[in-house]
CSV table of C-alpha atoms and ligand atoms in Angstrom, one decimal:
chain,number,residue,atom,x,y,z
A,1,UNK,CA,25.3,-59.0,55.2
A,2,UNK,CA,24.7,-60.5,58.7
A,3,UNK,CA,23.4,-58.4,61.6
A,4,UNK,CA,23.2,-59.9,65.1
A,5,UNK,CA,21.1,-57.8,67.4
A,6,UNK,CA,20.9,-58.2,71.2
A,7,UNK,CA,21.3,-61.9,71.0
A,8,UNK,CA,21.2,-64.1,74.1
A,9,UNK,CA,21.6,-67.8,74.3
A,10,UNK,CA,20.5,-69.6,77.5
A,11,UNK,CA,20.8,-73.4,77.9
A,12,UNK,CA,18.8,-75.3,80.5
A,13,UNK,CA,16.8,-74.0,83.4
A,14,UNK,CA,17.1,-73.4,87.2
A,15,UNK,CA,20.3,-74.9,88.6
A,16,UNK,CA,21.4,-76.2,85.3
A,17,UNK,CA,21.0,-72.8,83.5
A,18,UNK,CA,24.0,-71.6,81.5
A,19,UNK,CA,24.0,-68.2,79.9
A,20,UNK,CA,26.2,-69.0,76.8
A,21,UNK,CA,25.8,-65.6,75.1
A,22,UNK,CA,24.9,-62.3,76.7
A,23,UNK,CA,23.5,-59.5,74.5
A,24,UNK,CA,25.7,-60.0,71.4
A,25,UNK,CA,25.7,-57.2,68.8
A,26,UNK,CA,27.8,-57.8,65.7
A,27,UNK,CA,27.8,-57.0,62.0
A,28,UNK,CA,29.6,-59.0,59.4
A,29,UNK,CA,30.1,-57.7,55.8
A,30,UNK,CA,30.6,-59.6,52.6
A,31,UNK,CA,34.3,-60.6,52.1
A,32,UNK,CA,35.4,-60.4,55.7
A,33,UNK,CA,37.6,-63.0,57.4
A,34,UNK,CA,36.2,-63.1,60.9
A,35,UNK,CA,37.8,-64.9,63.8
A,36,UNK,CA,35.8,-65.6,66.9
A,37,UNK,CA,38.3,-66.0,69.8
A,38,UNK,CA,38.4,-66.6,73.5
A,39,UNK,CA,38.9,-69.2,76.2
A,40,UNK,CA,37.1,-72.6,76.2
A,41,UNK,CA,33.5,-72.4,77.2
A,42,UNK,CA,33.1,-68.6,76.4
A,43,UNK,CA,30.5,-69.2,73.7
A,44,UNK,CA,32.4,-69.3,70.5
A,45,UNK,CA,30.7,-72.4,69.0
A,46,UNK,CA,27.3,-71.2,70.2
A,47,UNK,CA,27.8,-67.9,68.4
A,48,UNK,CA,29.1,-69.6,65.2
A,49,UNK,CA,26.1,-72.0,65.2
A,50,UNK,CA,23.7,-69.1,65.6
A,51,UNK,CA,25.4,-67.1,62.8
A,52,UNK,CA,25.3,-70.2,60.6
A,53,UNK,CA,21.6,-70.8,61.5
A,54,UNK,CA,22.4,-74.2,62.9
A,55,UNK,CA,20.9,-72.9,66.2
A,56,UNK,CA,18.5,-70.1,67.2
A,57,UNK,CA,19.0,-67.5,69.8
A,58,UNK,CA,16.9,-67.5,73.0
A,59,UNK,CA,16.4,-63.8,72.6
A,60,UNK,CA,17.4,-61.2,70.0
A,61,UNK,CA,17.6,-61.4,66.2
A,62,UNK,CA,19.8,-62.5,63.3
A,63,UNK,CA,19.3,-60.7,60.0
A,64,UNK,CA,20.6,-61.8,56.7
A,65,UNK,CA,20.6,-59.1,54.1
A,66,UNK,CA,17.8,-57.4,56.0
A,67,UNK,CA,15.8,-60.6,56.4
A,68,UNK,CA,14.9,-61.6,59.9
A,69,UNK,CA,15.8,-65.3,60.2
A,70,UNK,CA,13.6,-66.0,63.2
A,71,UNK,CA,10.5,-65.5,61.2
A,72,UNK,CA,11.5,-68.3,58.8
A,73,UNK,CA,10.1,-71.8,59.4
A,74,UNK,CA,12.5,-74.5,60.3
A,75,UNK,CA,12.4,-75.8,56.8
A,76,UNK,CA,12.9,-72.4,55.2
A,77,UNK,CA,15.9,-71.9,57.4
A,78,UNK,CA,17.4,-75.2,56.4
A,79,UNK,CA,17.1,-74.4,52.7
A,80,UNK,CA,18.4,-70.9,53.3
A,81,UNK,CA,21.3,-72.3,55.3
A,82,UNK,CA,22.3,-74.7,52.6
A,83,UNK,CA,22.3,-71.9,50.1
A,84,UNK,CA,24.4,-69.4,52.0
A,85,UNK,CA,26.8,-71.4,54.0
A,86,UNK,CA,29.2,-74.3,54.0
A,87,UNK,CA,30.4,-75.8,57.4
A,88,UNK,CA,33.8,-77.2,58.4
A,89,UNK,CA,34.3,-78.7,61.9
A,90,UNK,CA,37.2,-79.7,64.1
A,91,UNK,CA,36.4,-83.4,63.8
A,92,UNK,CA,36.0,-83.3,59.9
A,93,UNK,CA,32.6,-85.2,60.1
A,94,UNK,CA,33.2,-87.1,56.9
A,95,UNK,CA,31.2,-90.2,56.2
A,96,UNK,CA,33.5,-93.2,56.8
A,97,UNK,CA,31.9,-95.5,54.2
A,98,UNK,CA,32.1,-93.0,51.4
A,99,UNK,CA,35.2,-92.0,49.3
A,100,UNK,CA,36.5,-88.5,49.3
A,101,UNK,CA,34.7,-88.0,46.0
A,102,UNK,CA,31.4,-89.3,47.3
A,103,UNK,CA,31.7,-87.2,50.4
A,104,UNK,CA,32.0,-84.1,48.3
A,105,UNK,CA,29.2,-85.2,46.0
A,106,UNK,CA,26.8,-85.7,48.9
A,107,UNK,CA,25.6,-82.1,49.5
A,108,UNK,CA,24.8,-81.9,45.8
A,109,UNK,CA,22.4,-84.8,46.0
A,110,UNK,CA,19.9,-82.6,47.7
A,111,UNK,CA,19.8,-80.4,44.6
A,112,UNK,CA,18.5,-81.6,41.3
A,113,UNK,CA,22.0,-81.7,39.8
A,114,UNK,CA,22.6,-84.8,37.6
A,115,UNK,CA,25.3,-87.4,38.5
A,116,UNK,CA,27.7,-86.3,35.8
A,117,UNK,CA,27.6,-82.7,36.9
A,118,UNK,CA,28.1,-83.7,40.5
A,119,UNK,CA,31.0,-85.9,39.7
A,120,UNK,CA,32.7,-83.3,37.6
A,121,UNK,CA,32.3,-80.6,40.2
A,122,UNK,CA,33.4,-82.8,43.1
A,123,UNK,CA,36.6,-83.6,41.2
A,124,UNK,CA,37.2,-80.0,40.5
A,125,UNK,CA,36.8,-79.1,44.1
A,126,UNK,CA,39.1,-81.9,45.3
A,127,UNK,CA,41.7,-80.7,42.8
A,128,UNK,CA,41.4,-77.2,44.2
A,129,UNK,CA,42.3,-78.4,47.6
A,130,UNK,CA,45.2,-80.4,46.2
A,131,UNK,CA,43.7,-83.9,46.5
A,132,UNK,CA,43.2,-84.9,42.9
A,133,UNK,CA,45.3,-88.0,43.6
A,134,UNK,CA,43.2,-89.0,46.6
A,135,UNK,CA,39.6,-88.9,45.2
A,136,UNK,CA,39.0,-92.6,45.6
A,137,UNK,CA,40.4,-92.8,49.1
A,138,UNK,CA,38.3,-93.4,52.2
A,139,UNK,CA,38.6,-91.1,55.2
A,140,UNK,CA,40.7,-93.6,57.2
A,141,UNK,CA,43.2,-93.7,54.3
A,142,UNK,CA,43.8,-90.0,54.6
A,143,UNK,CA,45.8,-87.9,57.0
A,144,UNK,CA,43.9,-85.4,59.3
A,145,UNK,CA,45.0,-82.5,57.1
A,146,UNK,CA,43.8,-84.3,54.0
A,147,UNK,CA,40.4,-85.2,55.6
A,148,UNK,CA,40.0,-81.5,56.5
A,149,UNK,CA,40.7,-80.5,52.9
A,150,UNK,CA,38.0,-83.0,51.8
A,151,UNK,CA,35.6,-81.4,54.3
A,152,UNK,CA,36.4,-77.9,52.8
A,153,UNK,CA,35.8,-79.2,49.3
A,154,UNK,CA,32.4,-80.6,50.6
A,155,UNK,CA,31.6,-77.3,52.2
A,156,UNK,CA,32.1,-75.6,48.8
A,157,UNK,CA,29.9,-78.0,46.9
A,158,UNK,CA,26.8,-75.7,46.9
A,159,UNK,CA,28.8,-72.5,46.1
A,160,UNK,CA,28.4,-71.0,49.5
A,161,UNK,CA,28.8,-67.3,50.1
A,162,UNK,CA,30.1,-68.0,53.6
A,163,UNK,CA,32.3,-70.7,55.1
A,164,UNK,CA,31.7,-71.4,58.8
A,165,UNK,CA,34.6,-73.2,60.4
A,166,UNK,CA,34.7,-74.3,64.0
A,167,UNK,CA,38.3,-74.9,65.1
A,168,UNK,CA,39.2,-76.2,61.6
A,169,UNK,CA,42.9,-76.6,62.6
A,170,UNK,CA,42.2,-77.9,66.1
A,171,UNK,CA,43.1,-81.5,65.3
A,172,UNK,CA,45.9,-80.8,62.9
A,173,UNK,CA,49.7,-80.4,63.3
A,174,UNK,CA,50.9,-76.9,62.6
A,175,UNK,CA,52.0,-77.8,59.0
A,176,UNK,CA,48.7,-79.3,58.0
A,177,UNK,CA,47.0,-76.4,59.8
A,178,UNK,CA,48.8,-73.9,57.7
A,179,UNK,CA,47.8,-75.7,54.5
A,180,UNK,CA,44.2,-75.5,55.6
A,181,UNK,CA,44.5,-71.8,56.6
A,182,UNK,CA,46.0,-71.0,53.3
A,183,UNK,CA,43.1,-72.6,51.5
A,184,UNK,CA,40.7,-70.6,53.6
A,185,UNK,CA,42.7,-67.5,52.8
A,186,UNK,CA,42.5,-68.2,49.0
A,187,UNK,CA,38.8,-68.7,49.2
A,188,UNK,CA,38.5,-65.4,51.1
A,189,UNK,CA,40.5,-63.7,48.3
A,190,UNK,CA,37.9,-65.1,45.8
A,191,UNK,CA,35.2,-63.3,47.7
A,192,UNK,CA,33.9,-66.0,50.1
A,193,UNK,CA,33.3,-64.7,53.6
A,194,UNK,CA,35.0,-66.7,56.3
A,195,UNK,CA,33.7,-67.0,59.8
A,196,UNK,CA,36.0,-69.1,62.0
A,197,UNK,CA,36.3,-70.1,65.6
A,198,UNK,CA,39.7,-70.6,67.1
A,199,UNK,CA,41.6,-70.2,70.3
A,200,UNK,CA,45.0,-70.2,68.5
A,201,UNK,CA,46.5,-66.7,68.8
A,202,UNK,CA,48.9,-67.2,66.0
A,203,UNK,CA,46.1,-67.6,63.4
A,204,UNK,CA,44.9,-64.0,63.9
A,205,UNK,CA,47.2,-62.9,61.1
A,206,UNK,CA,44.7,-64.4,58.6
A,207,UNK,CA,41.8,-62.4,60.0
A,208,UNK,CA,40.3,-59.1,58.9
A,209,UNK,CA,38.2,-58.9,62.0
A,210,UNK,CA,38.7,-60.5,65.4
A,211,UNK,CA,35.8,-60.9,67.8
A,212,UNK,CA,37.0,-61.5,71.3
A,213,UNK,CA,34.5,-63.3,73.6
A,214,UNK,CA,34.7,-63.8,77.4
A,215,UNK,CA,32.0,-65.4,79.5
A,216,UNK,CA,29.5,-65.1,76.7
A,217,UNK,CA,30.2,-61.4,76.1
A,218,UNK,CA,32.0,-59.5,73.3
A,219,UNK,CA,34.9,-57.8,75.1
A,220,UNK,CA,36.6,-56.4,72.0
A,221,UNK,CA,36.3,-56.3,68.2
A,222,UNK,CA,39.6,-55.7,66.4
A,223,UNK,CA,39.4,-54.6,62.7
A,224,UNK,CA,42.5,-54.9,60.7
B,1,ADP,P1,33.3,-72.5,73.3
B,1,ADP,O1,33.0,-72.8,71.9
B,1,ADP,O2,33.8,-71.1,73.5
B,1,ADP,O3,34.1,-73.5,73.9
B,1,ADP,P2,30.5,-73.1,73.7
B,1,ADP,O4,29.7,-72.2,72.8
B,1,ADP,O5,30.7,-74.5,73.2
B,1,ADP,O6,31.9,-72.5,74.1
B,1,ADP,O7,29.8,-73.2,75.1
B,1,ADP,C1,29.4,-72.0,75.8
B,1,ADP,C2,28.8,-72.5,77.1
B,1,ADP,O8,27.5,-73.1,76.9
B,1,ADP,C3,29.6,-73.5,77.9
B,1,ADP,O9,29.4,-73.3,79.3
B,1,ADP,C4,28.9,-74.8,77.4
B,1,ADP,O10,29.1,-75.9,78.4
B,1,ADP,C5,27.5,-74.4,77.3
B,1,ADP,N1,26.8,-75.2,76.2
B,1,ADP,C6,27.1,-75.3,74.9
B,1,ADP,N2,26.2,-76.1,74.3
B,1,ADP,C7,25.3,-76.5,75.2
B,1,ADP,C8,24.2,-77.3,75.1
B,1,ADP,N3,23.8,-77.9,74.0
B,1,ADP,N4,23.5,-77.6,76.3
B,1,ADP,C9,23.9,-77.0,77.5
B,1,ADP,N5,25.0,-76.2,77.6
B,1,ADP,C10,25.7,-75.9,76.5
B,2,ADP,P1,34.1,-77.8,70.3
B,2,ADP,O1,35.0,-77.6,71.4
B,2,ADP,O2,34.6,-78.5,69.1
B,2,ADP,O3,33.3,-76.5,70.0
B,2,ADP,P2,32.3,-78.9,72.2
B,2,ADP,O4,32.9,-80.2,72.8
B,2,ADP,O5,32.4,-77.6,73.0
B,2,ADP,O6,33.0,-78.8,70.8
B,2,ADP,O7,30.8,-79.2,71.9
B,2,ADP,C1,30.4,-80.2,71.0
B,2,ADP,C2,28.9,-80.2,71.1
B,2,ADP,O8,28.4,-80.4,72.4
B,2,ADP,C3,28.2,-78.9,70.6
B,2,ADP,O9,27.1,-79.3,69.7
B,2,ADP,C4,27.7,-78.3,71.8
B,2,ADP,O10,26.5,-77.6,71.6
B,2,ADP,C5,27.5,-79.4,72.8
B,2,ADP,N1,27.8,-79.1,74.1
B,2,ADP,C6,28.8,-78.3,74.6
B,2,ADP,N2,28.7,-78.2,75.9
B,2,ADP,C7,27.6,-78.8,76.3
B,2,ADP,C8,27.0,-79.0,77.6
B,2,ADP,N3,27.5,-78.5,78.7
B,2,ADP,N4,25.8,-79.7,77.6
B,2,ADP,C9,25.3,-80.2,76.5
B,2,ADP,N5,25.9,-80.1,75.3
B,2,ADP,C10,27.0,-79.4,75.2
């Protein structure tokens, strides 16, 4: 489904130059639960952002189902990105002035879906993550774990084939983290591909493939 070929990412120039990724080669198939692991600063987020088309490589190519993404225009890439993937971040990134329900409805506004459809779907997604009693709460009225579940519901709004998650449990206590991981696991069992960044060794039990990075290079790929 995704093929990364000889990808390099270099930030800055001269003295300030950082080689974040060095010649990355990776293939991800539909239905996998991929974990990108490694120490802080090794390039995990950079690789995730390139896989999710939020960022572009300095050199090399990313193919989606055989299509070369670098030949897409910025606009085409944005449309494609919305269609294929949903994103979940460590900091939740919910909009503070909107309720849980409104946050989940938001991505659907960009489509032509009518209001009733959006509302019904947002409610269904919030129910799926166990928040049917919290739909009218604002982010500050929710715990970290609940906010992350809203963020997952939002990521699902456009029926993505892939969930990209950057340290989704990084700000959560272990119990809420487990709730979030179990939701990701259920989604994976329904056929959604999960690509997740973490440095938490104990989460590898959820993965079907572990990509270990060090200093911008893949040092090992473990298939389970
Ligand atoms: P990780 O997610 O493993 O912590 P990152 O992908 O965030 O690593 O960063 C990899 C390296 O690239 C680090 O040295 C980081 O400081 C650098 N880096 C990341 N993003 C940028 C950026 N936008 N500009 C300059 N350097 C960056
Ligand atoms: P996380 O640890 O959650 O991945 P980071 O703090 O590493 O987040 O990075 C947050 C944002 O800052 C990212 O968009 C990343 O690209 C950017 N960033 C990281 N390192 C640098 C850097 N050295 N210079 C500029 N931007 C950076």
